Amino acid sequence: MSQMVNIIVTVNGEKRHVSVTPGLSVLNMLRDNLDLTGAKLVCGEGECGACTVIVDGVSVNSCLMYAVELDGREVTTVEGLQSSEKLDPVQQAFVDKGAIQCGYCTPGMVMQTTHLLSKNGKPNDEEIRRGLEGNVCRCTGYTKIIEAVNQAAEG
Amino acid sequence: MSEAIEKTTLIGKSITKPDAPDKSNGRTRYINDMVLPRMLIGKIKRSDRAHAKVLSIDTSKAAAVPGIQAIVTADDTPMVGVGVTKDNPPLKKDIVLSMRDELVAVAGETEEAVDKALALIEIEYEDLPAIFDPAEALEEGAHQMHDDKPGNLSLGYQTVHGDIKQAEKDSDHVLDEVYDVHYVTHVCMGPGCVIADFDTHGKLTMYTQTQYPYNYKMDLAPSLGMHPGDIRVIQPPVGGAFGSKLDVYPFEPIAVFLAKKTRRPVKVIFSREEEFSASPTRQPARFHIRAGVKNDGTLTFRDVDALLNNGSHTSWGATTPFVMMRTFTGHFRVPDVEFRSRAAYTNMPYAGSFRGYGNVQATYVTATVMDKLAEAVNMDPISFRLMNAQKAGEITPQNSKLEECLLGECIETVAEKTNFLEQYNAFKAEQDSPGRYKKGIGIATSFHNAGGAKIHKSDGCGTVIMLDDYARATVITGASEIGQGIDAVLTQIVAEELGIPTENITLVNNDSAIGPWDVGVHASRTTFIAGNSAKRAARKARDQILDAAAQRSNVAADDLDLRGGSVVQNDNGVPVMKIDSLLRKMHFAGEDAELVITHDYYEPPSEPEGDNHVGDISAAYSHGAYVAEVTVDTWTGVVKLNKMTAVQDVGRVVNKLGIEGQMEGGIAFGIGYGLTEEMIIEGGEIKNPNFRDYKVMTAPEAPELEFHFIENDDPDGPFGAKGIAELPTIIPAPAIANAVYNAIGIRFNNPPLTPEKVARAIVDKQAAKVAAE
């Protein structure tokens, strides 16, 4: 049994004490220890972006980051974006524009979009495409996702 | 209650998917996210040989790993196969026929324990000669894979119409070519997953990703030695399917074996590598086509031999000629046609069903052959196609009745919208002039069933509609939701009929113990079939409500309508009563009490194939014509798709947002097939089982898209709609290939057009030119 490490991490605004093994990924910690199953395990090697969360204001592939690295840091997941019962504007834009089919990539897309818009409030088409290039969607062909990012940027 | 309510329609409007909000904020519990109390994790030890005798399996060390609860091998199972021809026992005994073959399954308390146990399983093999090429597998004396399949022959198809020999004599030009189309796979974002759970009566609940829940029970039961009636299928949300969940695959009965042995729920979930290497592929094929034309441009004949690599076992891939042949015989007017196919067992992966189902392959051939034939008779690609396009009322040799044929209109529209001929001629003239970047434009067209396909005894779907005291409707449908958006379409159709808001409708379609039968999500059938069933069930509820309203007012039922939650007078929209209040009056009417609960089972007016594969298998057909505009970098071989213009016969748009999404997503699959996606398989082993080396499209490569939907109500479709989900997948690759030819004058009979392949062909062409000079 690996030795457990105790970390304190702020997840979606709430301080959490979590006991993790040194090899545990942020993704598995979120999903298995904290029941935050929004972020998805799709490839496990940082190629698809479905596990994207925001750590201290930067989007990361949570499958590639160790949970122990979170000690003292802040994580936002797709479950933490809403400040009220209403969907967050990025989430609402994905719904409105039909950018969600099977939805498995959506949490990662929403988080990456949130990150993109936090750095660049009015991205042009090229900046949106480049901003999302690490996130794979197999259903939509991206057209409606790009439209959703535009709506979120305008709103 | 006096304000008149205007008649409006939801049909053709954009409706967002009812499940989208929960998917947007992480609330949706996909099957992969599910954890049941006491649930174990199951994993599979697979063969690492393409073809070998299994001499021994030693699981003693694995069993000693703490937390391991069960280990099963073929000896613990009934050894009854799954798959289309039942040739695939879930766990293999004595012989392995491919790298993916399942040998041992382990269930344990944690993933770590199970991984550790898998690594400690010792298997001794004796290698046997492996065969990877289907032609080799059919040679005399080739090692036989299955005892009951002499000559390694799996499934074969043949359809013969007219006199090919005479037609060839009557032809001025005959094209004779071979095409090789490749392996691609679905790449569902949600990895394969199943949870098996027995109750104390011995009844089984399967939480599965299946897209055909009812026949799934029938197909699964024999491999378990169970009665199908003792299996309940629950379908939690899934991360994509695209045809990959239309059969029973070994991991599903394996989860059941483990659950049975441990008397605990067992979840089997694939890694991404397994998702690539142990899921079905699209069917690869080698086509030998001979096609004739007269100097005036009239098509004379098509003669096609298809050789399919069946792989080690049989799933739906081997049946894709069923669809291929409809295109070879029926796309454009060709009087004399023959199609023969053979699928040969090899030690390769096997193919399943995949959006487009054989038509992606067949259309790559027909659409590029049409271009070649046009060139042979010095006609342009548009006039040549228009001349040979069928008209409404024509019947194909296999008896597909083209009652509403809009092929010509699709071609004319797309040619006009893209200024096709002007661009085509300009780019053609530039082919051999200097310059690194060459532009090209290409057209391709397709033909596909759009009103289901009668390949089972029934192509039907059932619906139950219940209205409560508040005029909220529960719609229970057999149709599965796999991301495609049938939830929105059925909600829209029922809301339209009942005059209630879409948000007052709850759709239930994830439990085989509740929902009425449906054959499954395939063949672009769900909007058409489930849509008709929902519409008819809703119409019955509507009639019941209107009759009750007529009895309680002085207005005849025929003069009433349902709008905005009210019963209104049809002519002026003046409300007569609220629907919810009427429903309560009906419900609490003492001896005459009635609830509004209606049901319908819709069977489309299509027929199964008879002899020679003749039969009008679909209630509707659709054509499309797409144009690709590309830039070829002649230094690197990179083909950039700048724009795709798609003209599609859709009957009638039901959900605008949904149909656009299906088009955009389907085109992405088609682009991948044509340009970047390819499973690299060496010695039976998949060498690129990851997103790095298997290239699916990402946002920067998404081309500009322009759609034109041709709406001409189908007489049998719900509100005139046809099913189109597969169609956009079929056409892009050959449109791109034709555009590349227009740009650089090189044909590719072997997609995908990767930079390496294109660059090599350009170098070869230049070398040949230099040599000739």
XYZ file of C-alpha atoms in Angstrom, chain B residues 481-765:
285
model
C -31.034 8.165 -27.251
C -27.327 7.871 -28.006
C -26.587 11.552 -28.417
C -28.237 11.891 -31.804
C -31.146 13.916 -30.449
C -34.242 11.755 -30.787
C -35.200 13.098 -27.356
C -35.712 16.543 -28.878
C -37.440 15.286 -32.020
C -40.009 13.140 -30.206
C -40.673 15.858 -27.645
C -41.275 18.262 -30.484
C -43.607 15.917 -32.352
C -45.727 15.152 -29.280
C -45.861 18.829 -28.275
C -46.994 19.697 -31.796
C -49.852 17.180 -31.697
C -51.004 17.913 -28.149
C -50.608 21.684 -28.109
C -48.599 21.647 -24.895
C -45.152 23.171 -24.263
C -42.100 20.974 -24.864
C -41.000 21.461 -21.250
C -44.189 19.708 -20.099
C -43.074 16.472 -21.752
C -40.930 13.814 -20.093
C -39.364 11.206 -22.312
C -38.683 7.737 -20.898
C -36.586 5.451 -23.053
C -33.921 3.726 -21.028
C -35.481 0.566 -19.585
C -36.536 -2.502 -21.522
C -38.959 -3.427 -18.734
C -40.899 -0.215 -19.368
C -40.472 0.791 -22.991
C -42.261 -0.893 -25.877
C -40.196 -2.716 -28.495
C -37.998 -1.008 -31.053
C -35.520 -2.633 -33.411
C -32.739 -0.206 -32.453
C -30.934 2.927 -33.511
C -29.609 2.070 -36.964
C -30.276 2.669 -40.650
C -31.098 6.366 -40.080
C -34.511 5.099 -39.019
C -35.340 6.680 -35.693
C -36.839 10.039 -36.691
C -38.897 8.307 -39.346
C -40.043 5.216 -37.439
C -40.092 6.372 -33.808
C -41.322 9.756 -35.004
C -44.275 8.169 -36.772
C -45.050 5.986 -33.780
C -44.945 8.958 -31.385
C -47.041 11.044 -33.744
C -49.674 8.333 -34.055
C -49.811 7.725 -30.292
C -50.099 11.474 -29.743
C -52.817 11.701 -32.380
C -54.839 9.096 -30.467
C -54.438 11.118 -27.258
C -55.388 14.273 -29.132
C -58.530 12.639 -30.535
C -59.529 11.402 -27.079
C -59.090 14.906 -25.636
C -60.958 16.588 -28.478
C -63.855 14.125 -28.182
C -64.087 14.798 -24.458
C -63.961 18.552 -25.113
C -66.702 18.294 -27.718
C -68.886 16.425 -25.226
C -68.341 19.180 -22.677
C -68.874 22.097 -25.057
C -71.208 22.840 -27.893
C -68.462 22.617 -30.495
C -67.855 19.546 -32.661
C -64.500 17.773 -32.227
C -63.595 18.518 -35.849
C -63.912 22.229 -35.164
C -61.548 22.128 -32.176
C -57.778 22.286 -31.950
C -55.166 22.059 -29.170
C -52.957 25.126 -28.800
C -50.898 26.601 -26.005
C -52.308 24.260 -23.351
C -55.906 24.966 -24.305
C -58.674 23.468 -26.378
C -59.536 26.192 -28.881
C -61.947 26.750 -31.724
C -60.106 25.828 -34.864
C -61.221 28.750 -37.004
C -60.602 31.678 -34.672
C -58.373 30.277 -31.941
C -60.764 31.274 -29.178
C -60.128 29.078 -26.119
C -62.917 26.743 -25.056
C -61.252 25.217 -21.996
C -57.815 24.461 -20.557
C -56.456 21.023 -21.381
C -55.382 20.312 -17.788
C -58.775 21.168 -16.404
C -60.430 19.000 -19.055
C -58.115 16.096 -18.192
C -59.120 16.396 -14.525
C -62.794 16.434 -15.477
C -62.256 13.295 -17.572
C -60.311 11.623 -14.788
C -62.778 12.368 -11.992
C -65.989 11.745 -13.934
C -67.264 8.966 -11.696
C -68.465 5.955 -13.701
C -67.293 7.532 -16.969
C -63.816 8.237 -15.626
C -61.024 8.017 -18.166
C -57.307 8.606 -18.201
C -55.598 9.589 -21.396
C -53.142 6.753 -21.995
C -52.527 5.816 -25.593
C -50.129 3.553 -27.385
C -49.039 2.801 -30.897
C -46.815 0.374 -32.686
C -45.696 1.626 -36.068
C -44.473 -0.732 -38.760
C -43.225 1.105 -41.851
C -44.648 0.203 -45.266
C -41.475 -1.507 -46.489
C -40.708 -5.079 -47.462
C -37.901 -7.512 -46.688
C -35.629 -8.598 -49.500
C -36.676 -11.701 -51.410
C -34.665 -13.720 -53.915
C -31.744 -11.950 -55.539
C -31.962 -9.256 -52.820
C -34.961 -7.650 -54.490
C -37.329 -5.714 -52.261
C -38.388 -2.197 -51.393
C -36.630 -2.355 -48.034
C -37.179 1.217 -46.927
C -40.264 3.373 -46.671
C -38.266 6.276 -48.090
C -34.931 7.005 -49.732
C -32.824 10.120 -49.753
C -30.194 11.530 -52.072
C -27.561 14.120 -51.400
C -25.012 16.014 -53.480
C -21.988 17.543 -51.752
C -19.161 19.630 -53.132
C -15.711 19.802 -51.564
C -13.306 22.653 -52.190
C -9.698 21.861 -51.343
C -6.191 23.238 -51.469
C -3.396 20.749 -52.006
C 0.061 21.654 -50.809
C 2.105 19.936 -53.490
C 5.288 20.124 -51.397
C 3.938 18.431 -48.280
C 0.971 16.530 -49.665
C -1.348 18.147 -47.142
C -4.924 18.387 -48.407
C -6.837 21.214 -46.783
C -10.600 21.060 -47.023
C -11.670 24.680 -47.292
C -15.384 24.239 -47.656
C -18.067 21.616 -47.981
C -21.391 22.550 -49.507
C -24.077 19.984 -48.856
C -27.439 19.702 -50.522
C -29.547 17.033 -48.888
C -33.044 15.782 -49.525
C -34.511 15.660 -46.012
C -38.241 15.374 -46.695
C -38.978 17.951 -44.009
C -36.836 19.440 -41.273
C -38.279 18.607 -37.851
C -35.620 19.989 -35.493
C -33.425 22.477 -37.325
C -30.750 22.486 -34.624
C -30.732 18.697 -34.541
C -30.492 18.111 -38.272
C -27.662 20.639 -38.592
C -25.854 18.845 -35.777
C -26.278 15.506 -37.507
C -25.003 16.963 -40.770
C -21.988 18.673 -39.181
C -21.039 15.612 -37.150
C -21.625 13.179 -39.997
C -19.479 15.251 -42.338
C -16.685 15.184 -39.742
C -16.714 11.385 -39.857
C -16.617 11.515 -43.645
C -13.684 13.925 -43.659
C -11.785 11.678 -41.259
C -12.405 8.713 -43.543
C -11.146 10.618 -46.537
C -8.170 12.451 -45.091
C -6.729 11.383 -41.763
C -8.244 8.368 -40.028
C -6.683 4.950 -40.479
C -5.987 2.072 -38.151
C -2.465 0.905 -38.773
C -2.441 -2.851 -38.295
C 0.728 -4.906 -38.536
C 0.824 -8.613 -37.860
C -2.732 -8.359 -36.588
C -1.737 -5.749 -34.012
C -3.156 -2.235 -33.992
C -0.166 0.097 -33.883
C -1.942 3.377 -33.283
C -4.496 2.778 -30.520
C -4.498 6.381 -29.268
C -5.538 9.917 -30.209
C -1.950 10.851 -31.015
C -1.488 8.449 -33.875
C -5.094 7.936 -34.933
C -6.046 11.382 -36.122
C -9.629 12.498 -35.626
C -10.589 16.001 -36.643
C -10.109 18.827 -34.140
C -11.489 22.361 -34.158
C -8.773 24.032 -36.290
C -9.441 21.626 -39.195
C -13.230 21.965 -39.181
C -14.088 23.359 -42.621
C -16.593 25.985 -43.538
C -19.937 24.284 -44.128
C -22.918 25.408 -46.140
C -26.182 23.445 -46.114
C -29.202 23.494 -48.342
C -32.020 21.236 -47.247
C -34.409 20.285 -49.991
C -37.802 19.949 -48.378
C -40.394 17.951 -50.238
C -42.644 16.152 -47.773
C -42.286 12.403 -47.788
C -45.823 10.995 -47.895
C -45.046 8.449 -45.161
C -42.629 10.442 -42.994
C -43.693 12.149 -39.757
C -44.665 15.665 -40.883
C -42.958 14.645 -44.140
C -39.531 13.995 -42.572
C -36.953 11.489 -43.743
C -34.099 10.043 -41.698
C -30.701 11.443 -42.638
C -28.263 10.661 -39.814
C -25.942 8.466 -41.873
C -26.103 10.372 -45.121
C -23.620 13.145 -44.332
C -21.068 10.491 -43.352
C -21.190 8.847 -46.753
C -20.331 11.590 -49.219
C -17.413 13.743 -48.011
C -14.498 11.368 -48.719
C -15.178 10.856 -52.449
C -16.063 14.551 -52.866
C -12.637 15.373 -51.437
C -10.928 12.747 -53.612
C -12.600 14.176 -56.710
C -11.535 17.682 -55.683
C -7.944 16.521 -55.217
C -8.035 15.065 -58.723
C -9.290 18.380 -60.037
C -6.366 20.069 -58.255
C -3.450 17.782 -59.131
C -4.730 15.232 -61.640
C -4.056 12.230 -59.427
C -6.569 9.574 -58.429
C -6.494 7.729 -55.140
C -8.261 4.374 -54.986
C -7.074 3.848 -51.432
C -8.258 6.388 -48.873
C -7.307 8.144 -46.660
C -5.485 10.830 -48.643
C -2.781 11.357 -46.052
C 0.050 13.818 -46.685
C 2.530 10.930 -47.119
C 0.357 9.238 -49.731
C -0.421 12.420 -51.643
C 3.164 13.699 -51.571
C 4.455 10.317 -52.766
C 1.946 10.292 -55.632
C 2.965 13.804 -56.683
C 6.642 12.832 -56.711
C 5.848 9.668 -58.683
C 3.834 11.638 -61.191
